[in-house]
Coordinates of C-alpha atoms and ligand atoms in Angstrom, one line a residue:
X285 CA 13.1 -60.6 -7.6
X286 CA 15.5 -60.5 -4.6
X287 CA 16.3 -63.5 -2.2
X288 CA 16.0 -61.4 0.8
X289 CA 13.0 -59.5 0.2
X290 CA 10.6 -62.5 -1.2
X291 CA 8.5 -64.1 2.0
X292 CA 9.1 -67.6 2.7
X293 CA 5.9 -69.0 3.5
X294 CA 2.9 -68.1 0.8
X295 CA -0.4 -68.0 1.6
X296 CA -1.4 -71.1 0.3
X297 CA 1.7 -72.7 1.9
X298 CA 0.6 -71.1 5.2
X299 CA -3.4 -72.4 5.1
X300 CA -1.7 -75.6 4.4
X301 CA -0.3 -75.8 7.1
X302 CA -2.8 -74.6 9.6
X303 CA -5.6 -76.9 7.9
X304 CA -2.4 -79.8 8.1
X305 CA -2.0 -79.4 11.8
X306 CA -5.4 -78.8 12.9
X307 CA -6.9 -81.7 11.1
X308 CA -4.2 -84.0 12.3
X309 CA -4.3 -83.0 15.8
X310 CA -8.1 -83.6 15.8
X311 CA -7.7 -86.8 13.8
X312 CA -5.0 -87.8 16.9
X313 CA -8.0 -86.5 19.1
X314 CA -10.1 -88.9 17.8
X315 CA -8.1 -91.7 17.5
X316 CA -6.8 -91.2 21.1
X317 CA -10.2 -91.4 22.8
X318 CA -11.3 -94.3 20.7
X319 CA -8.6 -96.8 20.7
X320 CA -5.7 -96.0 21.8
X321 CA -6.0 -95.4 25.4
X322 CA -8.5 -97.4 27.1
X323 CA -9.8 -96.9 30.5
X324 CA -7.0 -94.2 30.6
X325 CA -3.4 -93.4 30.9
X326 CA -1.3 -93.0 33.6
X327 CA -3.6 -92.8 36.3
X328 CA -5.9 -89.9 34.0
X329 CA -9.5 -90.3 32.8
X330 CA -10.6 -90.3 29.4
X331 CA -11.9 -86.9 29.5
X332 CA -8.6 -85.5 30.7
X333 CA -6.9 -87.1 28.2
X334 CA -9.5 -85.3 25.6
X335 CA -8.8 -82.0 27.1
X336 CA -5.3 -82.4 26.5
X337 CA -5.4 -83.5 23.4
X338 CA -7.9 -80.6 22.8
X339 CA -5.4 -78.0 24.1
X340 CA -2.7 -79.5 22.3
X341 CA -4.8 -79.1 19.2
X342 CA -5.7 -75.8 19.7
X343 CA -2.0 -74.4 20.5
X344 CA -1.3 -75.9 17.0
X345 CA -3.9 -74.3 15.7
X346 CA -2.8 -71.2 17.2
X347 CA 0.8 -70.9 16.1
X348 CA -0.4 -72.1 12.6
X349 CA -2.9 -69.1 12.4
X350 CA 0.0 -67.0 13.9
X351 CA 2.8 -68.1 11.5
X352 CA -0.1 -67.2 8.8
X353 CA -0.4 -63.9 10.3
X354 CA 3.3 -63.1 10.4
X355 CA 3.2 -64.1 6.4
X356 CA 0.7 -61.9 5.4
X357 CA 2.9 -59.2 7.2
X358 CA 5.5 -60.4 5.3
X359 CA 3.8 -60.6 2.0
X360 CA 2.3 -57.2 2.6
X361 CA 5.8 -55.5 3.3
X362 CA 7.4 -57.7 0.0
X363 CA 4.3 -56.5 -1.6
X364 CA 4.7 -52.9 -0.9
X365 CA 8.7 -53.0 -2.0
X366 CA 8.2 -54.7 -5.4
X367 CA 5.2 -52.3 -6.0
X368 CA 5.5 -48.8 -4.3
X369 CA 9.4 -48.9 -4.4
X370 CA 11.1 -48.3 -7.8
X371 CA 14.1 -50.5 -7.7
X372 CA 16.6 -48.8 -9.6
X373 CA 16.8 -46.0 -7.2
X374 CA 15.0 -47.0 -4.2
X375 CA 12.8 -43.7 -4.3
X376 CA 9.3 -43.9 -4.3
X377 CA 7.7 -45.1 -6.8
X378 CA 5.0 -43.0 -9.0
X379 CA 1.8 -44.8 -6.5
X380 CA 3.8 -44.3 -3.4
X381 CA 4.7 -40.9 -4.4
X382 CA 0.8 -40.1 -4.7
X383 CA 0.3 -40.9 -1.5
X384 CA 2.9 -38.6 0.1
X385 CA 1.4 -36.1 -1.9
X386 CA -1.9 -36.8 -0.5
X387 CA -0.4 -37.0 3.3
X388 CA 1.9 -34.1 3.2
X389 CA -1.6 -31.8 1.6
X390 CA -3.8 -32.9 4.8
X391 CA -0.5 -32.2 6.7
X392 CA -0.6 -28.5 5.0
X393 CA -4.2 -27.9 6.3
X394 CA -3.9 -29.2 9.9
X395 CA -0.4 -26.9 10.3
X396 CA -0.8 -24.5 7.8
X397 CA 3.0 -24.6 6.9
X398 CA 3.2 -24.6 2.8
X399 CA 4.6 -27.3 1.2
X400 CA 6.5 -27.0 -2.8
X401 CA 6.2 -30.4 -4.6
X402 CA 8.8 -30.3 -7.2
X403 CA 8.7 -31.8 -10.4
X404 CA 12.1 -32.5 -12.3
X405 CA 12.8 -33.8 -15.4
X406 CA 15.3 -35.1 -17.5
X407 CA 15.1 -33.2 -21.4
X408 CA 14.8 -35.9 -23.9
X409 CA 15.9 -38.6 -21.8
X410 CA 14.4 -41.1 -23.9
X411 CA 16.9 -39.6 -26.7
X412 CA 19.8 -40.0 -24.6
X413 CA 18.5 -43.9 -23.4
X414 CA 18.6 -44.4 -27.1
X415 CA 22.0 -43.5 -27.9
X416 CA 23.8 -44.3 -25.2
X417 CA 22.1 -47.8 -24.5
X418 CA 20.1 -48.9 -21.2
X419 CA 22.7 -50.1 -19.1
X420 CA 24.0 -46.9 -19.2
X421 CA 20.7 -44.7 -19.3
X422 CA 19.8 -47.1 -15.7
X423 CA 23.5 -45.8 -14.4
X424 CA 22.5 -42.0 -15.5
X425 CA 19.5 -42.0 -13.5
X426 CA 21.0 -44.0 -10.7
X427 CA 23.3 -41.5 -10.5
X428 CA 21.0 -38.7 -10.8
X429 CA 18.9 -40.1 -7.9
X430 CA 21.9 -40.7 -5.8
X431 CA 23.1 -37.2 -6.5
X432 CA 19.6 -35.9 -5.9
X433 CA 19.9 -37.7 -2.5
X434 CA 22.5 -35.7 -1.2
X435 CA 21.4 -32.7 -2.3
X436 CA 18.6 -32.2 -0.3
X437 CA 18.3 -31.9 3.3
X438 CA 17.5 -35.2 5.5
X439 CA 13.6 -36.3 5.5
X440 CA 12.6 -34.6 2.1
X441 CA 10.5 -37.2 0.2
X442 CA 11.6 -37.9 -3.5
X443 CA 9.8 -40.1 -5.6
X444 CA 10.7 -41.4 -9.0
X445 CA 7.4 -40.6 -11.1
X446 CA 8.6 -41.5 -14.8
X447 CA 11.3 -42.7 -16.6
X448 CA 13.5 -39.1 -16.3
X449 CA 11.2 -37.8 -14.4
X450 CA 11.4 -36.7 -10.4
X451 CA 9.2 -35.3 -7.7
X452 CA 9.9 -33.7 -4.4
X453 CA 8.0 -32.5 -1.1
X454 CA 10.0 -29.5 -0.5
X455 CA 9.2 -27.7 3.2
X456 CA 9.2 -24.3 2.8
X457 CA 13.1 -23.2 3.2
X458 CA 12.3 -19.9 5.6
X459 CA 14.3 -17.9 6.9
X460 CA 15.5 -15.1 3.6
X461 CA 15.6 -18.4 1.4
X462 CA 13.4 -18.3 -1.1
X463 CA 12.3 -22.2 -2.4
X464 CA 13.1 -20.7 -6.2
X465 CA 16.5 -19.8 -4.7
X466 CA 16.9 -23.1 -3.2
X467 CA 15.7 -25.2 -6.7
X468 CA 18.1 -22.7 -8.6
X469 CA 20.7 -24.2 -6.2
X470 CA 19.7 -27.8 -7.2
X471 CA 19.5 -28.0 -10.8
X472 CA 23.0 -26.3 -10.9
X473 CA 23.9 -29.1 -8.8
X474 CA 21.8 -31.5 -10.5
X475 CA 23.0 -30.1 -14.3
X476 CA 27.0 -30.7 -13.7
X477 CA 28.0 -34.2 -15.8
X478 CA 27.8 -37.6 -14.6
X479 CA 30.8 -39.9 -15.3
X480 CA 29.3 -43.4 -16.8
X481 CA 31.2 -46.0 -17.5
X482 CA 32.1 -44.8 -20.9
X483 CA 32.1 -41.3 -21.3
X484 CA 30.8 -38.2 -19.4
X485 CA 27.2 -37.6 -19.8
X486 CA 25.7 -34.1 -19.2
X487 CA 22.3 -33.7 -19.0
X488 CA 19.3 -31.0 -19.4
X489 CA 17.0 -30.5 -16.8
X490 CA 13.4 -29.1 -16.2
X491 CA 11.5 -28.3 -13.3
X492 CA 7.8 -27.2 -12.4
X493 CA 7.1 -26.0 -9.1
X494 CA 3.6 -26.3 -7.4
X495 CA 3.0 -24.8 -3.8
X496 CA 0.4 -27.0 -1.7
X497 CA -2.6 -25.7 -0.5
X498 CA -2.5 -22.8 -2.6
X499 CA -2.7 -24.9 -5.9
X500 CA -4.7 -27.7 -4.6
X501 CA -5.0 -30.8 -2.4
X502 CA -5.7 -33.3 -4.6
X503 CA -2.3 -35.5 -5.8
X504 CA -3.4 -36.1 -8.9
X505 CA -4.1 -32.3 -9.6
X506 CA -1.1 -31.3 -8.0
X507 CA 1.0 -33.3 -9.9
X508 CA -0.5 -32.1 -13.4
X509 CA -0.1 -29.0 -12.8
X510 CA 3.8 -28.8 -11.5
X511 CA 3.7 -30.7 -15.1
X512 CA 2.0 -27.7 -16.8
X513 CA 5.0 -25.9 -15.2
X514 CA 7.6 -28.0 -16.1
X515 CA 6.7 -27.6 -19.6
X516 CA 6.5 -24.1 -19.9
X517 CA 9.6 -24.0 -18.6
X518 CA 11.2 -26.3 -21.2
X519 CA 8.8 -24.6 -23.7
X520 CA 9.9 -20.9 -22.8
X521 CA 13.5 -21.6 -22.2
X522 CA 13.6 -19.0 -20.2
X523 CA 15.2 -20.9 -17.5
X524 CA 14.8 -23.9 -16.6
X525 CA 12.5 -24.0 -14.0
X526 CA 8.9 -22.3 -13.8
X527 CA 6.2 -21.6 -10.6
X528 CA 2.9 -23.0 -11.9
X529 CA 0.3 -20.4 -13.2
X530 CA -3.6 -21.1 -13.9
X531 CA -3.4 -19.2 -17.3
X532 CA -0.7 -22.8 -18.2
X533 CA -3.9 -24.7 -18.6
X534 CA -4.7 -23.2 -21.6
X535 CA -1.1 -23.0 -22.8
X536 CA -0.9 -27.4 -22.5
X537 CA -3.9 -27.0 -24.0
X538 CA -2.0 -25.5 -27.3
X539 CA 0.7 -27.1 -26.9
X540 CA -1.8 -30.6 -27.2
X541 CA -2.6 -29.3 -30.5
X542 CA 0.3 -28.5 -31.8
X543 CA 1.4 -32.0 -31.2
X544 CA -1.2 -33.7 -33.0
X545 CA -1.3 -31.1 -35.4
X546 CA 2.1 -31.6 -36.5
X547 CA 1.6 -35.0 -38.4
X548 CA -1.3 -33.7 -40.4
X549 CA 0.4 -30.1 -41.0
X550 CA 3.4 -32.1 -42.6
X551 CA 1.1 -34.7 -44.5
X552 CA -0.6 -31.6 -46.4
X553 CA 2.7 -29.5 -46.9
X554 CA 2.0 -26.5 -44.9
X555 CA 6.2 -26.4 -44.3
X556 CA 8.3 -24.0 -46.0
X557 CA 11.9 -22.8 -45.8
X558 CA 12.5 -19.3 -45.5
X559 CA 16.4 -18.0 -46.2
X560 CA 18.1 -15.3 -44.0
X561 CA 21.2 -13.7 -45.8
X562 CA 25.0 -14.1 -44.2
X563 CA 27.1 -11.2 -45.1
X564 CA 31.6 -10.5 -45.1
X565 CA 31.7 -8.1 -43.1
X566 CA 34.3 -6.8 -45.0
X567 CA 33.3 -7.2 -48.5
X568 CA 29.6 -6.6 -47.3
X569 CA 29.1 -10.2 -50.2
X570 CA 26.8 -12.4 -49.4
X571 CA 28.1 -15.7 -48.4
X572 CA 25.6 -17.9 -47.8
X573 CA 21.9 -18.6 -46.6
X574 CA 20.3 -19.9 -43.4
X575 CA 17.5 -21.8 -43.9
X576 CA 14.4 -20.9 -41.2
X577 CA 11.7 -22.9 -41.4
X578 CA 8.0 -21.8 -41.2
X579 CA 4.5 -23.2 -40.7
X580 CA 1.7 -21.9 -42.3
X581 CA -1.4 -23.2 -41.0
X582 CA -4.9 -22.8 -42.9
X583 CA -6.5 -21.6 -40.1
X584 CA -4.5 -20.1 -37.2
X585 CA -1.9 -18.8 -39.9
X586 CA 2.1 -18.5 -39.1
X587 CA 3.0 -20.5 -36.2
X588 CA 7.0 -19.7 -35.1
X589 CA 8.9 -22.1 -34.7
X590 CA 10.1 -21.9 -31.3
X591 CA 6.0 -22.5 -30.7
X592 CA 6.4 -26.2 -32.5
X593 CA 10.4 -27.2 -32.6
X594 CA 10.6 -28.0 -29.2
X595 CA 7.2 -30.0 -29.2
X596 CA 8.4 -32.0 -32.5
X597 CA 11.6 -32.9 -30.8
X598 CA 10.1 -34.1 -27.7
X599 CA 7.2 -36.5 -29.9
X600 CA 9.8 -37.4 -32.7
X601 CA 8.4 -35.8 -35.2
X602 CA 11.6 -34.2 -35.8
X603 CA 13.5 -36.6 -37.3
X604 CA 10.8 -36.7 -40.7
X605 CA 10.7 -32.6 -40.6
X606 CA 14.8 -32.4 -39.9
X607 CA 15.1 -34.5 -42.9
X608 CA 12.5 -32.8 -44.8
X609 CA 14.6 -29.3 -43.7
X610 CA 17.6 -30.9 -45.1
X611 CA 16.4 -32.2 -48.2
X612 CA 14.5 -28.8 -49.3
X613 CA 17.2 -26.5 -48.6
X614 CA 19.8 -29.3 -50.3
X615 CA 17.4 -28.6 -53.1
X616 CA 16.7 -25.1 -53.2
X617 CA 20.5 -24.5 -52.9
X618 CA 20.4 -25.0 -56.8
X619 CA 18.6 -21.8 -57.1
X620 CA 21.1 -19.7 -54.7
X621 CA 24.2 -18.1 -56.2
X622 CA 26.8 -20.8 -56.8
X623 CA 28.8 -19.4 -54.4
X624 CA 26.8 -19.3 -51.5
X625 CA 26.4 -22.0 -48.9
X626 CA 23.1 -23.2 -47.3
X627 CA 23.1 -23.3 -43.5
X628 CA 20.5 -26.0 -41.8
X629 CA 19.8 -26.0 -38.2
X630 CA 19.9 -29.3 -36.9
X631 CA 18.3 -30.3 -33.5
X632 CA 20.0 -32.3 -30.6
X633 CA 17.7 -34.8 -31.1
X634 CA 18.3 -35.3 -35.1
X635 CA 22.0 -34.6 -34.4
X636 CA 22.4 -37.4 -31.8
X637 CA 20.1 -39.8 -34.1
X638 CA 21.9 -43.2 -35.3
X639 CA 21.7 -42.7 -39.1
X640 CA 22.3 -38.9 -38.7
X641 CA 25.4 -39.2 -40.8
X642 CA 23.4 -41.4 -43.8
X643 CA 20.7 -38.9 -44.1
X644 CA 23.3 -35.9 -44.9
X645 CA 25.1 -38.2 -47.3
X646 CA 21.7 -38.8 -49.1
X647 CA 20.6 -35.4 -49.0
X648 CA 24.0 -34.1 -50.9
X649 CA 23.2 -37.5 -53.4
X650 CA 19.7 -37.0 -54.0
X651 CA 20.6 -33.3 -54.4
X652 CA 23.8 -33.4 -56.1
X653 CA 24.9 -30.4 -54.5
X654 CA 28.9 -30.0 -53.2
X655 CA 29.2 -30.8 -49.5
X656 CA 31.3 -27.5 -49.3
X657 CA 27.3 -26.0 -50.0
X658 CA 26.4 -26.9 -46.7
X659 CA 27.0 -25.7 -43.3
X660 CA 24.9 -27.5 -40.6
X661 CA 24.3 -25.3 -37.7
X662 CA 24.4 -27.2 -34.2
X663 CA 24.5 -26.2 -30.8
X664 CA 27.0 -26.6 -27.9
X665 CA 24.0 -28.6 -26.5
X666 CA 23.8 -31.0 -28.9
X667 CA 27.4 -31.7 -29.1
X668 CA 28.0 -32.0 -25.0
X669 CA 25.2 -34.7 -24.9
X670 CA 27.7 -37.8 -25.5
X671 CA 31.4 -36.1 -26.7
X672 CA 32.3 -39.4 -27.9
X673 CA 29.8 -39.7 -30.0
X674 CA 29.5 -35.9 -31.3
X675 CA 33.4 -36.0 -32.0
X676 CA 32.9 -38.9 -34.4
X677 CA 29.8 -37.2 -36.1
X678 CA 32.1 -34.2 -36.4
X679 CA 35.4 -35.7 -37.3
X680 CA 32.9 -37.5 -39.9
X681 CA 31.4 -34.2 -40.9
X682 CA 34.5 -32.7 -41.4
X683 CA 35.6 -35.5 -43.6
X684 CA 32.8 -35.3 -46.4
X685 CA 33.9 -31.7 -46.6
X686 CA 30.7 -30.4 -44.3
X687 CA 31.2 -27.1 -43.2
X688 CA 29.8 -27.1 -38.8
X689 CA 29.1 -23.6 -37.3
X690 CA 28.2 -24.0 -33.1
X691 CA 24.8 -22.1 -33.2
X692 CA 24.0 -20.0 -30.1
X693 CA 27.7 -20.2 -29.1
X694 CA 28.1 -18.1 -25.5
X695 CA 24.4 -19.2 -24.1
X696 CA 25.2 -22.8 -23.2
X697 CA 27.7 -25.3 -21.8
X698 CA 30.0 -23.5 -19.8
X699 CA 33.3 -25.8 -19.9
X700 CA 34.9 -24.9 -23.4
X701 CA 37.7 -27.7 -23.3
X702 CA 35.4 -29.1 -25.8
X703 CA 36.5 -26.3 -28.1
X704 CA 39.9 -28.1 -28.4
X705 CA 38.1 -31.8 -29.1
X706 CA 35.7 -31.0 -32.0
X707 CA 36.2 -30.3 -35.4
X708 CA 33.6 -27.1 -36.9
X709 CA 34.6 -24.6 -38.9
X710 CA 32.5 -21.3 -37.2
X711 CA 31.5 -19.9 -33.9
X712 CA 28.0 -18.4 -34.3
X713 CA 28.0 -15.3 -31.2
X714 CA 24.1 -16.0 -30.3
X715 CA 22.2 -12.8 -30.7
X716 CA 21.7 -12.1 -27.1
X717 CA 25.5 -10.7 -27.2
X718 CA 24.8 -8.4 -30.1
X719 CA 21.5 -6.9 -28.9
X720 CA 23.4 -5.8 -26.2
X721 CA 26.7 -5.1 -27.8
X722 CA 26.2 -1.3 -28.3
X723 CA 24.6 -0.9 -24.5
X724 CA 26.9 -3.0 -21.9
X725 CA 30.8 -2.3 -21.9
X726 CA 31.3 -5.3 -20.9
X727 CA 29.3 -7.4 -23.5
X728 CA 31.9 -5.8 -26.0
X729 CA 34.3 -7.6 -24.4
X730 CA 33.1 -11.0 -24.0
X731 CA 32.2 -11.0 -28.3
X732 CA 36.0 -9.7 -28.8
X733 CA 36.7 -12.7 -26.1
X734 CA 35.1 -14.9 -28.5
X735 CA 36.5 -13.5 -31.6
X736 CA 40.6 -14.0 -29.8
X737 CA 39.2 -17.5 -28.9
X738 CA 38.0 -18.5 -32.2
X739 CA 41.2 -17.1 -34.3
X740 CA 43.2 -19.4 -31.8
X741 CA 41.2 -22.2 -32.6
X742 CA 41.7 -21.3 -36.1
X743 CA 38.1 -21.0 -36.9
X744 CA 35.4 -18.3 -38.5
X745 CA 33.0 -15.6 -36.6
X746 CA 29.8 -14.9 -37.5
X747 CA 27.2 -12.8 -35.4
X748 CA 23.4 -13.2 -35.8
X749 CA 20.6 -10.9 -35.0
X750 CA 22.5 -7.9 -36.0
X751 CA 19.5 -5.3 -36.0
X752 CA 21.7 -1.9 -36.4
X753 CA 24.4 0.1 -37.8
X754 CA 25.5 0.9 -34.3
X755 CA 25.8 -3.1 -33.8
X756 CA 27.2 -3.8 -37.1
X757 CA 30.2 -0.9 -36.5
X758 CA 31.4 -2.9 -32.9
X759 CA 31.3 -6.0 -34.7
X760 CA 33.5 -5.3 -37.0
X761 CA 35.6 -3.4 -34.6
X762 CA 35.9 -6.6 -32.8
X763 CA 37.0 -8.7 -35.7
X764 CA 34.1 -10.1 -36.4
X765 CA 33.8 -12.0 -40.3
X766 CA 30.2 -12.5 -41.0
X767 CA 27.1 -11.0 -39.7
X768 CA 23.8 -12.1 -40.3
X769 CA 20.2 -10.1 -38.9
X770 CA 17.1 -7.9 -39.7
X771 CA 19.3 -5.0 -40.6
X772 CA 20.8 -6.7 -43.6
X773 CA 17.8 -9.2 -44.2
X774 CA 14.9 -10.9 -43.2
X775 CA 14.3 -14.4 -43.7
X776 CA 12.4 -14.5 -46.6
X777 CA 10.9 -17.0 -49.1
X778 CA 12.9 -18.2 -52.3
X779 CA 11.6 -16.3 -55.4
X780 CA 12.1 -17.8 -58.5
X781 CA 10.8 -16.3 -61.7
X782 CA 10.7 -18.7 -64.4
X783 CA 13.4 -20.5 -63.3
X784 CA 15.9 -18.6 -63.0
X785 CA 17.9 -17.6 -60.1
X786 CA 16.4 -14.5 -58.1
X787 CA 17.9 -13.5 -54.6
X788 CA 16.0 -13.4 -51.6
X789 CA 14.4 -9.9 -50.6
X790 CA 17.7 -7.8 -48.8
X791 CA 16.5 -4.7 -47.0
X792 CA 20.3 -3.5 -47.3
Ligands
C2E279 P1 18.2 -19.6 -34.5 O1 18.9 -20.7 -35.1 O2 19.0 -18.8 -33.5 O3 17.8 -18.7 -35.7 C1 17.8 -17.3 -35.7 C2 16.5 -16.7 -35.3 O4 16.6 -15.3 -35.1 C3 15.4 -16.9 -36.4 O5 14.1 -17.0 -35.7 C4 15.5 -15.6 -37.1 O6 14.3 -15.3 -37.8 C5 15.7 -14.6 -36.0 N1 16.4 -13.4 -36.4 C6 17.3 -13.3 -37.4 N2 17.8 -12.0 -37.5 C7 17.2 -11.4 -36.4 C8 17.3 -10.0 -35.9 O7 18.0 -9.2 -36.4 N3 16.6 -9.7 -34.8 C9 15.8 -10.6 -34.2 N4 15.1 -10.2 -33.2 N5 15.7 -11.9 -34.7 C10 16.4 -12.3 -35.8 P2 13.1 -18.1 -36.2 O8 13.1 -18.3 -37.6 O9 11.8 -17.7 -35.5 O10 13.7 -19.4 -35.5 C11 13.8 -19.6 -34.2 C12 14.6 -20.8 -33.8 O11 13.9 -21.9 -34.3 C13 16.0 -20.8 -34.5 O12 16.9 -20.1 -33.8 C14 16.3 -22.3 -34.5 O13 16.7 -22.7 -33.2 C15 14.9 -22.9 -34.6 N6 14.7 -23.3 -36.0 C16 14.3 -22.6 -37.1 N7 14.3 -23.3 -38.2 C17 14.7 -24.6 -37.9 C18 14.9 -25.8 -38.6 O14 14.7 -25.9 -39.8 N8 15.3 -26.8 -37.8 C19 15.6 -26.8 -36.5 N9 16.0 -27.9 -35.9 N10 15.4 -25.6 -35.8 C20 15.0 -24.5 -36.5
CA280 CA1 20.7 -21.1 -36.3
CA281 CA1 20.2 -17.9 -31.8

């Protein structure tokens, strides 16, 4: 609680002192009349003297009741701050933020000028609170807000709704400036890193746009439903913004679903691991396994992954099924030729967890495979959350003899100094580079790009989602090492026939 902003006088200080001053000067009153001044004073009759006193009595009254007055005002105003205001950032609060909401929709129907209310969020930021500690998580966002600030043109409300989360009356942009054009504009702004006090923090964001009247009045509404938005856009990853839709109802719906699903789904074992084979290029030998995994669900049958990783790394639920992941294909590696390795995907969220490095030791122990067995793939995402951090993961990694391919590689962070910082032993071209390699000139260039980059970094290529021979043919033209997609392979499930070692299904 600040000095400046708490009131003075309380309440109860203030009736105090009107009861204080308004008893005494009656008591005076009283006292007067009686004894103290006779047949008069000065020359002036008793009944003057009472209508003085009176007078007197009720100016004190007065500028007691006043002075209580002033305090309420006060109180109200100190009220409102500590309340409506959130004090980190000095943005509206969630409450406050309501009622703008709630003004600026009657506003829309008395002018009938649209109005966007924004909703933006951090991705995981309770994650990143966790790892990087709170003082620094309170700089992030006071940062973010500050940044947020500036970035918007003078009198558009911003409220602080949730702990990452952020919501803005937008006024429609006019003129050929579209308000998707004008929040594309922002989250670039919005997405470049934030120096803390101890590293460079760089941050995910997603946003859900709602357009009031067309998607309703009410605040409350309004403000679930640029949420239904917002989390389709993190869901579809897409991009990372999204216009709100009625058909999203149904999709939270899911979504709800999944999430309490997820628990129960683990607790009867409907997981499994499917392996996707990783060829030389040159040889055409298969070099190692990814591990996919896959839920089978009693009723509602295969759901992909992409339906329930996202959801599981937002509840948590991650960290028991990234483990699990680990574990299984640790184990199932016993049953892959001995010269293969076993890549496992690992998620931001598992990657940036505290005893990330204990679980991999106990998952080679437990397992007894050799570290040089597994390859952990992890994206550029995961690694540009706190560098610090990921370099000592990696340098650690790199130590036990772990092999670290950057999954996705091309769709992500931008800035590749990080190349030069981090130990991993592969660049994984994501698959939107391939599916377009034998269609776009220039998408041939960028994967040679990446091969010339990774040979002076001194590390290995592999492509994934290599459907064709067409795709195959450019890649190796390129330089490419290992490729890895439907034409060679589909994930498939481990077959073992009494025991003994049986290769997945190869459609090549
Ligand atoms: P990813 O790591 O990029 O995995 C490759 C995805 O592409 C897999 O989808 C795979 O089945 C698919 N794929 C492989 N070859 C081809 C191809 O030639 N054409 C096409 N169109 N697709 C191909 P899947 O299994 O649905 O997994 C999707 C994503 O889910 C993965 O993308 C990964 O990010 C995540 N994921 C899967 N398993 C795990 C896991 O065990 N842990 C974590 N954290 N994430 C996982
Ligand atoms: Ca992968
Ligand atoms: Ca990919």
């Amino acid at each position: 609680m600040s000095s400046t902003s708490h009131p003075n006088r309380s309440p109860v200080f203030r009736f105090i002192t009107i009861a204080a001053s308004g008893m005494g000067s009656f008591v005076l009153g009283l006292w007067g009349m009686k004894f103290g001044f006779g047949d008069g004073l000065g020359g002036l009759s008793v009944q003057m003297i009472g209508a003085v006193v009176a007078s007197l009595c009720a100016l004190a009254a007065g500028g007691a009741a006043l002075s209580f007055f002033a305090g309420v005002d006060e109180s109200a105003s100190y009220v409102f701050k500590e309340t409506q205001i959130d004090k980190l950032t000095g943005l509206a609060g969630r409450t406050a933020m309501i009622g703008l909401i709630a003004e600026a929709a009657s506003g829309c129907t008395r002018t009938g000028e649209p109005v966007y209310l924004i909703d933006i969020d951090i991705d995981r930021f309770k994650q990143i609170n966790d790892s990087i500690g709170y003082t620094q998580g309170d700089q992030l966002i006071a940062a973010f807000a500050e940044r947020l600030k500036r970035s918007l043109p003078e009198g558009v409300q911003i409220g602080r709704i949730g702990a990452g989360e952020f919501a803005i009356l937008h006024p429609d942009p006019g003129g050929e400036f579209s308000i998707e054009e004008a929040v594309e504009q922002l989250i670039e702004r919005l997405m470049e890193p934030y120096q803390l006090r101890t590293h460079l923090q760089s941050v995910n964001l997603s946003v859900g746009i709602v357009a009031i009247p067309k998607d309703g009045h009410d605040p409350i509404l309004l403000l679930r439903r640029s949420n239904l938005a917002l989390q389709h856009a993190r869901a579809t990853r897409l991009g990372s913004w999204s216009v709100y839709l009625p058909e999203m109802g149904q999709v939270a719906d899911y979504r709800q679903w999944v999430e309490s699903e997820l628990h129960i789904a683990f607790e009867r074992g409907d997981f499994d691991l499917h392996y996707q084979p990783q060829l030389d290029l040159t040889s055409g030998r298969v070099v190692g396994y990814e591990a996919l995994i896959r839920w089978k669900h009693p009723a509602r049958g295969m759901i992909p992954p992409m339906e329930f990783i996202p959801i599981a790394e937002e509840t948590g639920m991650i960290g028991l099924l990234g483990e699990w992941v680990l574990k299984k294909a640790c184990a199932d590696a016993r049953y892959l030729p001995d010269d293969c390795f076993v890549a496992v995907n690992i998620s931001p969220v598992q990657f940036m967890t505290k005893d990330f490095l204990g679980i991999v030791r106990r998952a080679l122990e437990t397992t007894g495979i050799r570290p040089q067995r597994l390859e952990l793939e992890v994206t550029e995402t995961a690694m540009m959350q706190d560098r610090d951090h990921a370099a000592v993961i990696l340098k650690a990694l790199s130590e036990m003899g772990i092999s670290v391919a950057v999954d996705d590689f091309g769709t992500g962070y931008s800035n590749l100094s990080y190349l030069i910082d981090f130990p991993f032993q592969k660049l994984k071209i994501d698959r939107s580079f391939v599916s377009r390699i034998d269609t776009d000139q220039n998408t041939g260039a960028v994967v040679s790009t990446i091969v010339g980059l990774s040979r002076a970094l001194g590390v290995h290529t592999i492509a994934e989602g290599v459907e064709t021979e067409n795709q195959a043919t450019l890649l190796r033209a390129a330089g490419c090492e290992v490729v890895q997609g439907y034409f060679y392979g589909k994930p498939a499930p481990l077959q073992i026939h009494n025991g003994a070692v049986a290769p997945v299904r190869m459609v090549h």
